PDB file of C-alpha atoms in Angstrom:
ATOM      1  CA  UNK A   1       8.372  -9.418   4.864  1.00 46.00           C
ATOM      2  CA  UNK A   2       5.921 -12.282   5.331  1.00 47.00           C
ATOM      3  CA  UNK A   3       2.138 -12.113   5.213  1.00 51.00           C
ATOM      4  CA  UNK A   4       0.370 -15.402   5.788  1.00 45.00           C
ATOM      5  CA  UNK A   5      -3.191 -15.380   4.544  1.00 44.00           C
ATOM      6  CA  UNK A   6      -5.247 -17.193   1.926  1.00 46.00           C
ATOM      7  CA  UNK A   7      -8.964 -16.525   1.760  1.00 47.00           C
ATOM      8  CA  UNK A   8      -9.805 -19.948   0.378  1.00 41.00           C
ATOM      9  CA  UNK A   9      -8.134 -21.647   3.327  1.00 42.00           C
ATOM     10  CA  UNK A  10     -10.570 -20.203   5.841  1.00 45.00           C
ATOM     11  CA  UNK A  11     -13.230 -22.430   7.352  1.00 41.00           C
ATOM     12  CA  UNK A  12     -16.484 -20.693   6.510  1.00 44.00           C
ATOM     13  CA  UNK A  13     -19.744 -20.731   8.403  1.00 45.00           C
ATOM     14  CA  UNK A  14     -23.182 -20.494   6.760  1.00 41.00           C
ATOM     15  CA  UNK A  15     -23.378 -16.931   8.074  1.00 46.00           C
ATOM     16  CA  UNK A  16     -21.551 -13.883   6.769  1.00 55.00           C
ATOM     17  CA  UNK A  17     -18.077 -14.582   8.180  1.00 53.00           C
ATOM     18  CA  UNK A  18     -15.648 -17.363   9.010  1.00 49.00           C
ATOM     19  CA  UNK A  19     -16.751 -19.423  12.013  1.00 50.00           C
ATOM     20  CA  UNK A  20     -13.772 -18.008  13.899  1.00 76.00           C
ATOM     21  CA  UNK A  21     -11.301 -15.428  12.611  1.00 92.00           C
ATOM     22  CA  UNK A  22      -8.352 -17.368  11.222  1.00 92.00           C
ATOM     23  CA  UNK A  23      -4.937 -17.298  12.899  1.00 95.00           C
ATOM     24  CA  UNK A  24      -2.328 -15.525  10.792  1.00 95.00           C
ATOM     25  CA  UNK A  25       1.169 -14.088  11.278  1.00 95.00           C
ATOM     26  CA  UNK A  26       2.933 -11.001   9.991  1.00 94.00           C
ATOM     27  CA  UNK A  27       6.645 -10.304   9.838  1.00 95.00           C
ATOM     28  CA  UNK A  28       6.870  -6.551   9.360  1.00 95.00           C
ATOM     29  CA  UNK A  29       9.626  -4.679   7.511  1.00 95.00           C
ATOM     30  CA  UNK A  30      10.779  -3.232  10.862  1.00 94.00           C
ATOM     31  CA  UNK A  31      11.524  -6.735  12.174  1.00 93.00           C
ATOM     32  CA  UNK A  32       8.484  -7.015  14.450  1.00 94.00           C
ATOM     33  CA  UNK A  33       6.528 -10.279  14.423  1.00 95.00           C
ATOM     34  CA  UNK A  34       2.787  -9.837  14.907  1.00 94.00           C
ATOM     35  CA  UNK A  35       0.290 -12.687  15.316  1.00 96.00           C
ATOM     36  CA  UNK A  36      -3.168 -11.623  14.208  1.00 97.00           C
ATOM     37  CA  UNK A  37      -6.654 -12.873  13.523  1.00 96.00           C
ATOM     38  CA  UNK A  38      -8.367 -12.344  10.196  1.00 96.00           C
ATOM     39  CA  UNK A  39     -12.080 -12.413   9.421  1.00 96.00           C
ATOM     40  CA  UNK A  40     -13.248 -12.232   5.822  1.00 95.00           C
ATOM     41  CA  UNK A  41     -16.627 -11.990   4.085  1.00 93.00           C
ATOM     42  CA  UNK A  42     -18.258 -15.355   3.386  1.00 88.00           C
ATOM     43  CA  UNK A  43     -18.359 -14.526  -0.295  1.00 87.00           C
ATOM     44  CA  UNK A  44     -15.868 -12.175  -1.908  1.00 89.00           C
ATOM     45  CA  UNK A  45     -17.443 -11.049  -5.167  1.00 90.00           C
ATOM     46  CA  UNK A  46     -15.226 -10.250  -8.110  1.00 90.00           C
ATOM     47  CA  UNK A  47     -14.969  -6.539  -8.790  1.00 91.00           C
ATOM     48  CA  UNK A  48     -16.334  -5.575  -5.371  1.00 95.00           C
ATOM     49  CA  UNK A  49     -14.404  -3.922  -2.536  1.00 96.00           C
ATOM     50  CA  UNK A  50     -15.100  -4.307   1.183  1.00 97.00           C
ATOM     51  CA  UNK A  51     -14.547  -2.301   4.380  1.00 98.00           C
ATOM     52  CA  UNK A  52     -11.578  -3.138   6.582  1.00 98.00           C
ATOM     53  CA  UNK A  53     -11.896  -2.944  10.375  1.00 98.00           C
ATOM     54  CA  UNK A  54      -8.804  -2.853  12.581  1.00 98.00           C
ATOM     55  CA  UNK A  55      -9.428  -3.962  16.171  1.00 98.00           C
ATOM     56  CA  UNK A  56      -6.824  -3.199  18.849  1.00 98.00           C
ATOM     57  CA  UNK A  57      -7.219  -5.195  22.067  1.00 96.00           C
ATOM     58  CA  UNK A  58      -6.516  -4.154  25.653  1.00 89.00           C
ATOM     59  CA  UNK A  59      -3.590  -4.858  27.989  1.00 86.00           C
ATOM     60  CA  UNK A  60      -5.161  -7.998  29.442  1.00 88.00           C
ATOM     61  CA  UNK A  61      -5.082  -9.751  26.075  1.00 88.00           C
ATOM     62  CA  UNK A  62      -1.383  -9.261  25.314  1.00 94.00           C
ATOM     63  CA  UNK A  63       0.730 -12.303  24.478  1.00 93.00           C
ATOM     64  CA  UNK A  64       1.831 -14.483  21.591  1.00 92.00           C
ATOM     65  CA  UNK A  65      -0.805 -17.232  21.640  1.00 94.00           C
ATOM     66  CA  UNK A  66      -2.993 -15.522  19.015  1.00 92.00           C
ATOM     67  CA  UNK A  67      -6.009 -16.430  21.157  1.00 91.00           C
ATOM     68  CA  UNK A  68      -6.449 -14.171  24.189  1.00 91.00           C
ATOM     69  CA  UNK A  69      -7.435 -11.147  22.118  1.00 91.00           C
ATOM     70  CA  UNK A  70     -10.480 -13.014  20.805  1.00 91.00           C
ATOM     71  CA  UNK A  71     -12.059 -12.543  24.242  1.00 92.00           C
ATOM     72  CA  UNK A  72     -13.537  -9.073  23.821  1.00 92.00           C
ATOM     73  CA  UNK A  73     -15.175  -7.187  21.014  1.00 88.00           C
ATOM     74  CA  UNK A  74     -14.397  -9.116  17.864  1.00 93.00           C
ATOM     75  CA  UNK A  75     -17.416 -11.439  17.787  1.00 92.00           C
ATOM     76  CA  UNK A  76     -19.784  -8.573  18.608  1.00 94.00           C
ATOM     77  CA  UNK A  77     -18.353  -6.360  15.868  1.00 96.00           C
ATOM     78  CA  UNK A  78     -18.737  -9.128  13.294  1.00 96.00           C
ATOM     79  CA  UNK A  79     -22.241 -10.008  14.493  1.00 94.00           C
ATOM     80  CA  UNK A  80     -23.239  -6.358  14.297  1.00 95.00           C
ATOM     81  CA  UNK A  81     -21.826  -6.032  10.787  1.00 96.00           C
ATOM     82  CA  UNK A  82     -23.716  -9.120   9.680  1.00 94.00           C
ATOM     83  CA  UNK A  83     -27.002  -7.793  11.059  1.00 95.00           C
ATOM     84  CA  UNK A  84     -26.740  -4.677   8.913  1.00 95.00           C
ATOM     85  CA  UNK A  85     -25.489  -6.641   5.887  1.00 94.00           C
ATOM     86  CA  UNK A  86     -22.000  -5.149   5.871  1.00 96.00           C
ATOM     87  CA  UNK A  87     -19.551  -7.908   4.931  1.00 95.00           C
ATOM     88  CA  UNK A  88     -16.051  -6.770   5.784  1.00 96.00           C
ATOM     89  CA  UNK A  89     -12.496  -7.744   6.502  1.00 97.00           C
ATOM     90  CA  UNK A  90     -11.387  -7.526  10.132  1.00 98.00           C
ATOM     91  CA  UNK A  91      -7.790  -7.615  11.334  1.00 98.00           C
ATOM     92  CA  UNK A  92      -7.090  -8.124  15.038  1.00 97.00           C
ATOM     93  CA  UNK A  93      -3.350  -8.084  15.860  1.00 98.00           C
ATOM     94  CA  UNK A  94      -1.944  -9.221  19.204  1.00 96.00           C
ATOM     95  CA  UNK A  95       0.545  -7.088  21.129  1.00 94.00           C
ATOM     96  CA  UNK A  96       3.398  -8.863  22.992  1.00 91.00           C
ATOM     97  CA  UNK A  97       3.353  -9.116  26.782  1.00 87.00           C
ATOM     98  CA  UNK A  98       4.461  -6.035  28.737  1.00 85.00           C
ATOM     99  CA  UNK A  99       4.404  -3.860  25.614  1.00 87.00           C
ATOM    100  CA  UNK A 100       1.942  -1.276  24.285  1.00 87.00           C
ATOM    101  CA  UNK A 101       0.251  -0.184  21.092  1.00 88.00           C
ATOM    102  CA  UNK A 102       1.227   3.410  21.810  1.00 88.00           C
ATOM    103  CA  UNK A 103       3.720   5.306  23.962  1.00 79.00           C
ATOM    104  CA  UNK A 104       1.613   5.411  27.090  1.00 68.00           C
ATOM    105  CA  UNK A 105       2.522   7.095  30.335  1.00 64.00           C
ATOM    106  CA  UNK A 106       1.060   4.253  32.383  1.00 53.00           C
ATOM    107  CA  UNK A 107       1.357   6.179  35.648  1.00 53.00           C
ATOM    108  CA  UNK A 108      -0.664   9.152  34.435  1.00 49.00           C
ATOM    109  CA  UNK A 109      -2.759   7.197  31.924  1.00 56.00           C
ATOM    110  CA  UNK A 110      -1.835   9.713  29.247  1.00 63.00           C
ATOM    111  CA  UNK A 111      -0.739   9.212  25.665  1.00 65.00           C
ATOM    112  CA  UNK A 112       2.555  10.751  24.611  1.00 65.00           C
ATOM    113  CA  UNK A 113       2.701  11.085  20.841  1.00 65.00           C
ATOM    114  CA  UNK A 114       6.278  10.478  19.713  1.00 62.00           C
ATOM    115  CA  UNK A 115       7.503  11.598  16.309  1.00 67.00           C
ATOM    116  CA  UNK A 116       6.971   8.106  14.925  1.00 73.00           C
ATOM    117  CA  UNK A 117       4.719   5.256  16.052  1.00 76.00           C
ATOM    118  CA  UNK A 118       6.191   2.691  18.393  1.00 87.00           C
ATOM    119  CA  UNK A 119       7.384  -0.514  16.684  1.00 90.00           C
ATOM    120  CA  UNK A 120       4.189  -2.511  17.309  1.00 92.00           C
ATOM    121  CA  UNK A 121       1.873   0.118  15.869  1.00 93.00           C
ATOM    122  CA  UNK A 122       4.297   0.702  13.003  1.00 93.00           C
ATOM    123  CA  UNK A 123       4.151  -3.029  12.243  1.00 95.00           C
ATOM    124  CA  UNK A 124       0.345  -2.980  12.340  1.00 96.00           C
ATOM    125  CA  UNK A 125       0.245  -0.027   9.948  1.00 95.00           C
ATOM    126  CA  UNK A 126       2.489  -1.936   7.563  1.00 96.00           C
ATOM    127  CA  UNK A 127       0.214  -4.983   7.850  1.00 97.00           C
ATOM    128  CA  UNK A 128      -2.843  -2.903   6.984  1.00 97.00           C
ATOM    129  CA  UNK A 129      -1.078  -1.368   3.990  1.00 96.00           C
ATOM    130  CA  UNK A 130       0.139  -4.720   2.651  1.00 96.00           C
ATOM    131  CA  UNK A 131      -3.216  -6.409   3.231  1.00 97.00           C
ATOM    132  CA  UNK A 132      -5.028  -3.588   1.446  1.00 96.00           C
ATOM    133  CA  UNK A 133      -2.760  -4.001  -1.582  1.00 95.00           C
ATOM    134  CA  UNK A 134      -3.394  -7.729  -1.876  1.00 94.00           C
ATOM    135  CA  UNK A 135      -7.110  -7.907  -1.060  1.00 96.00           C
ATOM    136  CA  UNK A 136     -10.240  -6.129  -2.322  1.00 97.00           C
ATOM    137  CA  UNK A 137     -10.317  -3.487   0.419  1.00 97.00           C
ATOM    138  CA  UNK A 138     -12.303  -0.289  -0.059  1.00 97.00           C
ATOM    139  CA  UNK A 139      -9.743   2.511   0.518  1.00 96.00           C
ATOM    140  CA  UNK A 140     -12.545   4.822   1.603  1.00 98.00           C
ATOM    141  CA  UNK A 141     -13.764   2.499   4.353  1.00 98.00           C
ATOM    142  CA  UNK A 142     -10.902   1.732   6.722  1.00 98.00           C
ATOM    143  CA  UNK A 143     -12.225   1.774  10.297  1.00 99.00           C
ATOM    144  CA  UNK A 144     -10.253   1.653  13.543  1.00 99.00           C
ATOM    145  CA  UNK A 145     -11.502   0.701  16.986  1.00 99.00           C
ATOM    146  CA  UNK A 146      -9.921  -0.453  20.222  1.00 98.00           C
ATOM    147  CA  UNK A 147     -10.488  -0.937  23.926  1.00 97.00           C
ATOM    148  CA  UNK A 148      -8.456   0.365  26.870  1.00 95.00           C
ATOM    149  CA  UNK A 149      -4.828   0.026  25.714  1.00 93.00           C
ATOM    150  CA  UNK A 150      -6.293  -0.404  22.242  1.00 96.00           C
ATOM    151  CA  UNK A 151      -8.338   2.741  22.777  1.00 96.00           C
ATOM    152  CA  UNK A 152      -5.082   4.616  23.325  1.00 94.00           C
ATOM    153  CA  UNK A 153      -3.726   2.909  20.220  1.00 95.00           C
ATOM    154  CA  UNK A 154      -6.762   4.053  18.258  1.00 97.00           C
ATOM    155  CA  UNK A 155      -6.222   7.675  19.273  1.00 96.00           C
ATOM    156  CA  UNK A 156      -2.528   7.385  18.428  1.00 94.00           C
ATOM    157  CA  UNK A 157      -3.265   5.884  15.027  1.00 95.00           C
ATOM    158  CA  UNK A 158      -5.647   8.744  14.300  1.00 96.00           C
ATOM    159  CA  UNK A 159      -2.703  11.090  14.698  1.00 93.00           C
ATOM    160  CA  UNK A 160      -0.448   8.916  12.527  1.00 90.00           C
ATOM    161  CA  UNK A 161      -2.642   8.216   9.526  1.00 94.00           C
ATOM    162  CA  UNK A 162      -5.724  10.449   9.525  1.00 96.00           C
ATOM    163  CA  UNK A 163      -5.745  10.494   5.729  1.00 96.00           C
ATOM    164  CA  UNK A 164      -6.377   6.721   5.659  1.00 97.00           C
ATOM    165  CA  UNK A 165      -9.046   6.400   8.363  1.00 98.00           C
ATOM    166  CA  UNK A 166     -12.725   6.741   7.489  1.00 98.00           C
ATOM    167  CA  UNK A 167     -13.925   6.623  11.116  1.00 99.00           C
ATOM    168  CA  UNK A 168     -12.882   5.511  14.587  1.00 99.00           C
ATOM    169  CA  UNK A 169     -14.510   4.102  17.727  1.00 99.00           C
ATOM    170  CA  UNK A 170     -12.033   4.585  20.609  1.00 98.00           C
ATOM    171  CA  UNK A 171     -13.286   2.991  23.826  1.00 98.00           C
ATOM    172  CA  UNK A 172     -12.016   3.794  27.339  1.00 96.00           C
ATOM    173  CA  UNK A 173      -8.710   5.130  26.054  1.00 95.00           C
ATOM    174  CA  UNK A 174      -7.166   8.555  25.680  1.00 93.00           C
ATOM    175  CA  UNK A 175      -4.979  10.593  23.393  1.00 92.00           C
ATOM    176  CA  UNK A 176      -2.480  13.409  23.103  1.00 91.00           C
ATOM    177  CA  UNK A 177      -4.518  16.616  23.106  1.00 93.00           C
ATOM    178  CA  UNK A 178      -1.682  18.569  21.487  1.00 90.00           C
ATOM    179  CA  UNK A 179      -2.072  16.848  18.097  1.00 92.00           C
ATOM    180  CA  UNK A 180      -5.845  16.797  17.618  1.00 96.00           C
ATOM    181  CA  UNK A 181      -5.690  19.251  14.719  1.00 96.00           C
ATOM    182  CA  UNK A 182      -4.216  16.424  12.630  1.00 96.00           C
ATOM    183  CA  UNK A 183      -7.430  14.402  12.753  1.00 97.00           C
ATOM    184  CA  UNK A 184     -10.160  16.922  13.571  1.00 97.00           C
ATOM    185  CA  UNK A 185     -11.978  16.085  10.333  1.00 97.00           C
ATOM    186  CA  UNK A 186     -12.104  12.310  10.919  1.00 98.00           C
ATOM    187  CA  UNK A 187     -15.494  11.059  12.185  1.00 99.00           C
ATOM    188  CA  UNK A 188     -14.990   9.805  15.751  1.00 99.00           C
ATOM    189  CA  UNK A 189     -17.379   8.353  18.297  1.00 99.00           C
ATOM    190  CA  UNK A 190     -15.708   7.910  21.688  1.00 99.00           C
ATOM    191  CA  UNK A 191     -17.023   5.886  24.643  1.00 99.00           C
ATOM    192  CA  UNK A 192     -16.118   5.706  28.332  1.00 98.00           C
ATOM    193  CA  UNK A 193     -17.652   4.803  31.694  1.00 97.00           C
ATOM    194  CA  UNK A 194     -17.683   7.612  34.242  1.00 96.00           C
ATOM    195  CA  UNK A 195     -16.810   5.183  37.075  1.00 97.00           C
ATOM    196  CA  UNK A 196     -13.783   3.691  35.296  1.00 96.00           C
ATOM    197  CA  UNK A 197     -11.091   2.994  37.937  1.00 95.00           C
ATOM    198  CA  UNK A 198      -8.492   1.881  35.390  1.00 93.00           C
ATOM    199  CA  UNK A 199      -8.499   4.699  32.847  1.00 93.00           C
ATOM    200  CA  UNK A 200     -10.177   7.860  34.177  1.00 94.00           C
ATOM    201  CA  UNK A 201     -13.021   9.195  32.080  1.00 96.00           C
ATOM    202  CA  UNK A 202     -11.117  12.472  31.740  1.00 95.00           C
ATOM    203  CA  UNK A 203      -8.734  10.678  29.366  1.00 94.00           C
ATOM    204  CA  UNK A 204     -11.583  10.651  26.856  1.00 97.00           C
ATOM    205  CA  UNK A 205     -13.334  13.900  27.765  1.00 97.00           C
ATOM    206  CA  UNK A 206     -10.091  15.880  27.616  1.00 96.00           C
ATOM    207  CA  UNK A 207      -9.326  14.847  24.063  1.00 96.00           C
ATOM    208  CA  UNK A 208     -12.876  15.212  22.781  1.00 98.00           C
ATOM    209  CA  UNK A 209     -13.012  18.713  24.269  1.00 98.00           C
ATOM    210  CA  UNK A 210      -9.686  19.516  22.600  1.00 97.00           C
ATOM    211  CA  UNK A 211     -11.080  18.232  19.314  1.00 98.00           C
ATOM    212  CA  UNK A 212     -14.108  20.484  19.602  1.00 98.00           C
ATOM    213  CA  UNK A 213     -11.888  23.490  20.288  1.00 98.00           C
ATOM    214  CA  UNK A 214      -9.874  22.605  17.173  1.00 98.00           C
ATOM    215  CA  UNK A 215     -13.031  22.549  15.067  1.00 98.00           C
ATOM    216  CA  UNK A 216     -13.761  18.834  15.179  1.00 98.00           C
ATOM    217  CA  UNK A 217     -17.168  17.306  15.810  1.00 97.00           C
ATOM    218  CA  UNK A 218     -16.582  14.091  17.765  1.00 98.00           C
ATOM    219  CA  UNK A 219     -19.498  12.104  19.120  1.00 98.00           C
ATOM    220  CA  UNK A 220     -19.179  11.180  22.790  1.00 98.00           C
ATOM    221  CA  UNK A 221     -21.019   8.670  24.953  1.00 98.00           C
ATOM    222  CA  UNK A 222     -20.337   8.554  28.697  1.00 98.00           C
ATOM    223  CA  UNK A 223     -21.955   5.621  30.500  1.00 98.00           C
ATOM    224  CA  UNK A 224     -23.149   6.599  34.010  1.00 97.00           C
ATOM    225  CA  UNK A 225     -21.929   4.240  36.724  1.00 97.00           C
ATOM    226  CA  UNK A 226     -20.019   2.011  34.296  1.00 97.00           C
ATOM    227  CA  UNK A 227     -16.502   0.942  35.239  1.00 97.00           C
ATOM    228  CA  UNK A 228     -13.766  -0.156  32.841  1.00 97.00           C
ATOM    229  CA  UNK A 229     -15.840  -2.437  30.623  1.00 96.00           C
ATOM    230  CA  UNK A 230     -17.540   0.084  28.392  1.00 97.00           C
ATOM    231  CA  UNK A 231     -16.849  -2.006  25.288  1.00 97.00           C
ATOM    232  CA  UNK A 232     -19.429  -4.757  25.755  1.00 97.00           C
ATOM    233  CA  UNK A 233     -22.432  -2.462  25.491  1.00 96.00           C
ATOM    234  CA  UNK A 234     -20.763  -0.369  22.793  1.00 98.00           C
ATOM    235  CA  UNK A 235     -20.058  -3.225  20.402  1.00 97.00           C
ATOM    236  CA  UNK A 236     -23.521  -4.672  21.017  1.00 96.00           C
ATOM    237  CA  UNK A 237     -25.117  -1.312  20.217  1.00 97.00           C
ATOM    238  CA  UNK A 238     -26.529  -1.520  16.664  1.00 96.00           C
ATOM    239  CA  UNK A 239     -26.462   2.265  16.377  1.00 97.00           C
ATOM    240  CA  UNK A 240     -22.700   2.396  16.999  1.00 98.00           C
ATOM    241  CA  UNK A 241     -21.959  -0.351  14.470  1.00 98.00           C
ATOM    242  CA  UNK A 242     -24.303   1.166  11.891  1.00 98.00           C
ATOM    243  CA  UNK A 243     -22.710   4.592  12.383  1.00 99.00           C
ATOM    244  CA  UNK A 244     -19.211   3.162  11.914  1.00 98.00           C
ATOM    245  CA  UNK A 245     -20.013   1.414   8.644  1.00 98.00           C
ATOM    246  CA  UNK A 246     -21.906   4.426   7.300  1.00 98.00           C
ATOM    247  CA  UNK A 247     -18.761   6.570   7.268  1.00 98.00           C
ATOM    248  CA  UNK A 248     -16.731   6.982   4.098  1.00 97.00           C
ATOM    249  CA  UNK A 249     -13.519   8.896   3.652  1.00 93.00           C
ATOM    250  CA  UNK A 250     -13.918  11.839   1.315  1.00 85.00           C
TER     251      UNK A 250
END
């Protein structure tokens, strides 16, 4: 098991975070190799713990270059956190080409929740657990968000580890409606464009409706006329970022 990090090795900017999230690698216990990016607070104060955000990218950013997944979301999340004075850790893993964060029925755009997470998501979970043991992470403030394929991964992770997640922002993804009772008490704010040609908006509305029937209280934003890119406006929305960081696991 190999976790390459080192907070002092990061090149820091005069703002709240590293100038660019540092390139790191993770060799998981299950044998999966995951390149990832790591952002850390500019100043880690002794005795203080910080939120951890997990960002799961979409299908277009898959690969092994540890670069393509910087394209969407990450900079806006960090900028939003800085504006509300919420220094945090952020982990952004990269999924290999042609593979998925979750067991997705690509034809039907539906998530099929297997008994255990697929190897990539299992490796990411192990990374989060190891990182949290070796860094000053607030165990009550682990947040998960993702776009498209990463939105599906976010919903899947909610079903895998609801006891660890303080809140989630799934964007233009979908989940398995049969397992929503597992995470009905986790604060969730879901987003989707109603003109999305890639992942139909029903992928989000179906699972939020199922959550409500199970007793959950998810927040839902549907953008009229918006196609697949519903993440840009979401991550640049101060209200969404403020809501995420205001949640704490009980």
